[in-house]
Amino acid sequence: MGLDGDSPVHSVWKNDLYRMQLNAPVPVPIICENYLPGVPSYLGRDYHGDISHIEANNLLAPHPNGAYLVRSSRSANGEFHTLSLKFNDRIHHYKLFYEVNAGLYVRQKRYDCVRSLVADGLVTMYLELKAPLVLERLPTANYQESPYMTLNKRKLRALTKEYARNSNLQAQPIWSPNINDNYEKSHTFKTNTFKGLNWCELCGNFLWGFTAQGVRCDDCGMIAHNKCSEKVPNYCIPDLKYLRGVFGIELTTLLAAHRSNLPFVLTKCVSEVEARGLTVEGIYRLSGFADEIDAIKMAFDKDGDKADLSQEKYPNINVITGALKLYLRLLPIPLITFIVHPMLVESLQLKNEDARIKHIRLSLKSMPKPHYDTLKFMIQHLKRVSQHSAINKMNPHNLATVFAPTLIGPPESSNSMLPDMTADILLIENLILHCDAIFAESRSIVV
């Protein structure tokens, strides 16, 4: 049934299920000839009012498969209507529900009219009747063996080559995850209604139906059946065309999409700060004008790493530091992740300095690589800022006070409007003070 031997993996563009959909019965509404007052607006002329299932059977019997009508149900107490449908030469009766702003439904999917519901349902019922073994085996496909996996790898190689040609970093190693590496990022699948013909990128089979046929990943655009998506491993390679801006994008997603090891928002802002802000009193503590910070945010979202942060355009360095802190604050997952944070706080209980540094180092290494590398980059920068504290008045403690809520973020659940940040400030201060020792054995970063 379209399978390659005994393998559950289908050939690319297999069209067996597509041909079956074309052969599925089409909706044949049985129009009510009587005038019925008070018909709900979401029902059409196929609504027959209060008739019994026997009367419905008699109306549908002479018609071909796909014939249907809607009627009241005497036992429903107004909670639902009944959809009577002829399929496989039998009459089936389904509870038909309606939700305001959601639509009509029999199961999970919602529809704007009964005809669309019936059309979609007939396709699904027909495929379940004609190809049950194929449908059962769809989610057992092996992602590694999928023909789309080969296509995706080819696409990735082409993208990285294009990036090398157009980048000023040609001499630097290029971010290029490999299926055999430890790269891991889960897909962000959402139910989607597809226009035209589409195939599942896991099993290679057609996405049947007319609405909500499958899911699409918001980050990389991967398309799959609902069941197949549950088997796809955490190997999402985001595509820039699916991302909206830069601020508020999850860090791993952003770096993968830009084929980068560090977020360019931070590298560009840090470059400006270290060029003209290390000796500015109150650097990072003082805030710039909100309108200018918002202008920088929009420039990054629009122009990416080509955004202009020059002194001529933004003479106030506090505007640059404000944009940097805003970027970190808007990360959906804080730079110091929720999972690692309690491990780091636990290390503060150790009185012995060497033991504390070792515990912090081990805890940090359990973070995702994008978070680890970016945190290392930021802490090294803050240490360089603190080395000018005699002039800028920003010693490790002062910097930690500013950056603790930014790097760690608010607690996932807190009964207090103003959570105690004492431990977090002490943690960031320790990271700055012992930066060299904590990150001494770390993985290298390519900027």
CSV table of N, CA, C and O in Angstrom, one decimal, residues 192-198 210 213:
chain,number,residue,atom,x,y,z
A,192,ASN,N,-2.3,23.3,11.6
A,192,ASN,CA,-2.4,24.2,10.5
A,192,ASN,C,-3.3,23.7,9.4
A,192,ASN,O,-3.4,22.5,9.2
A,193,THR,N,-4.0,24.6,8.8
A,193,THR,CA,-4.8,24.3,7.6
A,193,THR,C,-3.9,24.7,6.4
A,193,THR,O,-3.6,25.8,6.2
A,194,PHE,N,-3.6,23.7,5.5
A,194,PHE,CA,-2.7,23.8,4.4
A,194,PHE,C,-3.6,24.0,3.1
A,194,PHE,O,-4.6,23.4,2.9
A,195,LYS,N,-3.1,24.9,2.3
A,195,LYS,CA,-3.7,25.1,1.0
A,195,LYS,C,-2.9,24.3,-0.1
A,195,LYS,O,-1.6,24.2,0.0
A,196,GLY,N,-3.5,23.7,-1.0
A,196,GLY,CA,-2.8,23.0,-2.0
A,196,GLY,C,-2.4,21.6,-1.5
A,196,GLY,O,-2.9,21.1,-0.5
A,197,LEU,N,-1.5,21.0,-2.2
A,197,LEU,CA,-1.1,19.6,-1.8
A,197,LEU,C,0.2,19.7,-0.9
A,197,LEU,O,1.1,20.4,-1.2
A,198,ASN,N,0.1,18.9,0.1
A,198,ASN,CA,1.3,18.9,1.1
A,198,ASN,C,1.5,17.5,1.6
A,198,ASN,O,0.5,16.7,1.7
A,210,PHE,N,-9.3,18.7,4.3
A,210,PHE,CA,-9.5,20.0,3.8
A,210,PHE,C,-9.2,21.1,4.8
A,210,PHE,O,-9.0,22.3,4.5
A,213,GLN,N,-5.1,19.7,8.5
A,213,GLN,CA,-4.7,18.4,8.0
A,213,GLN,C,-3.4,17.9,8.8
A,213,GLN,O,-3.2,16.7,8.8
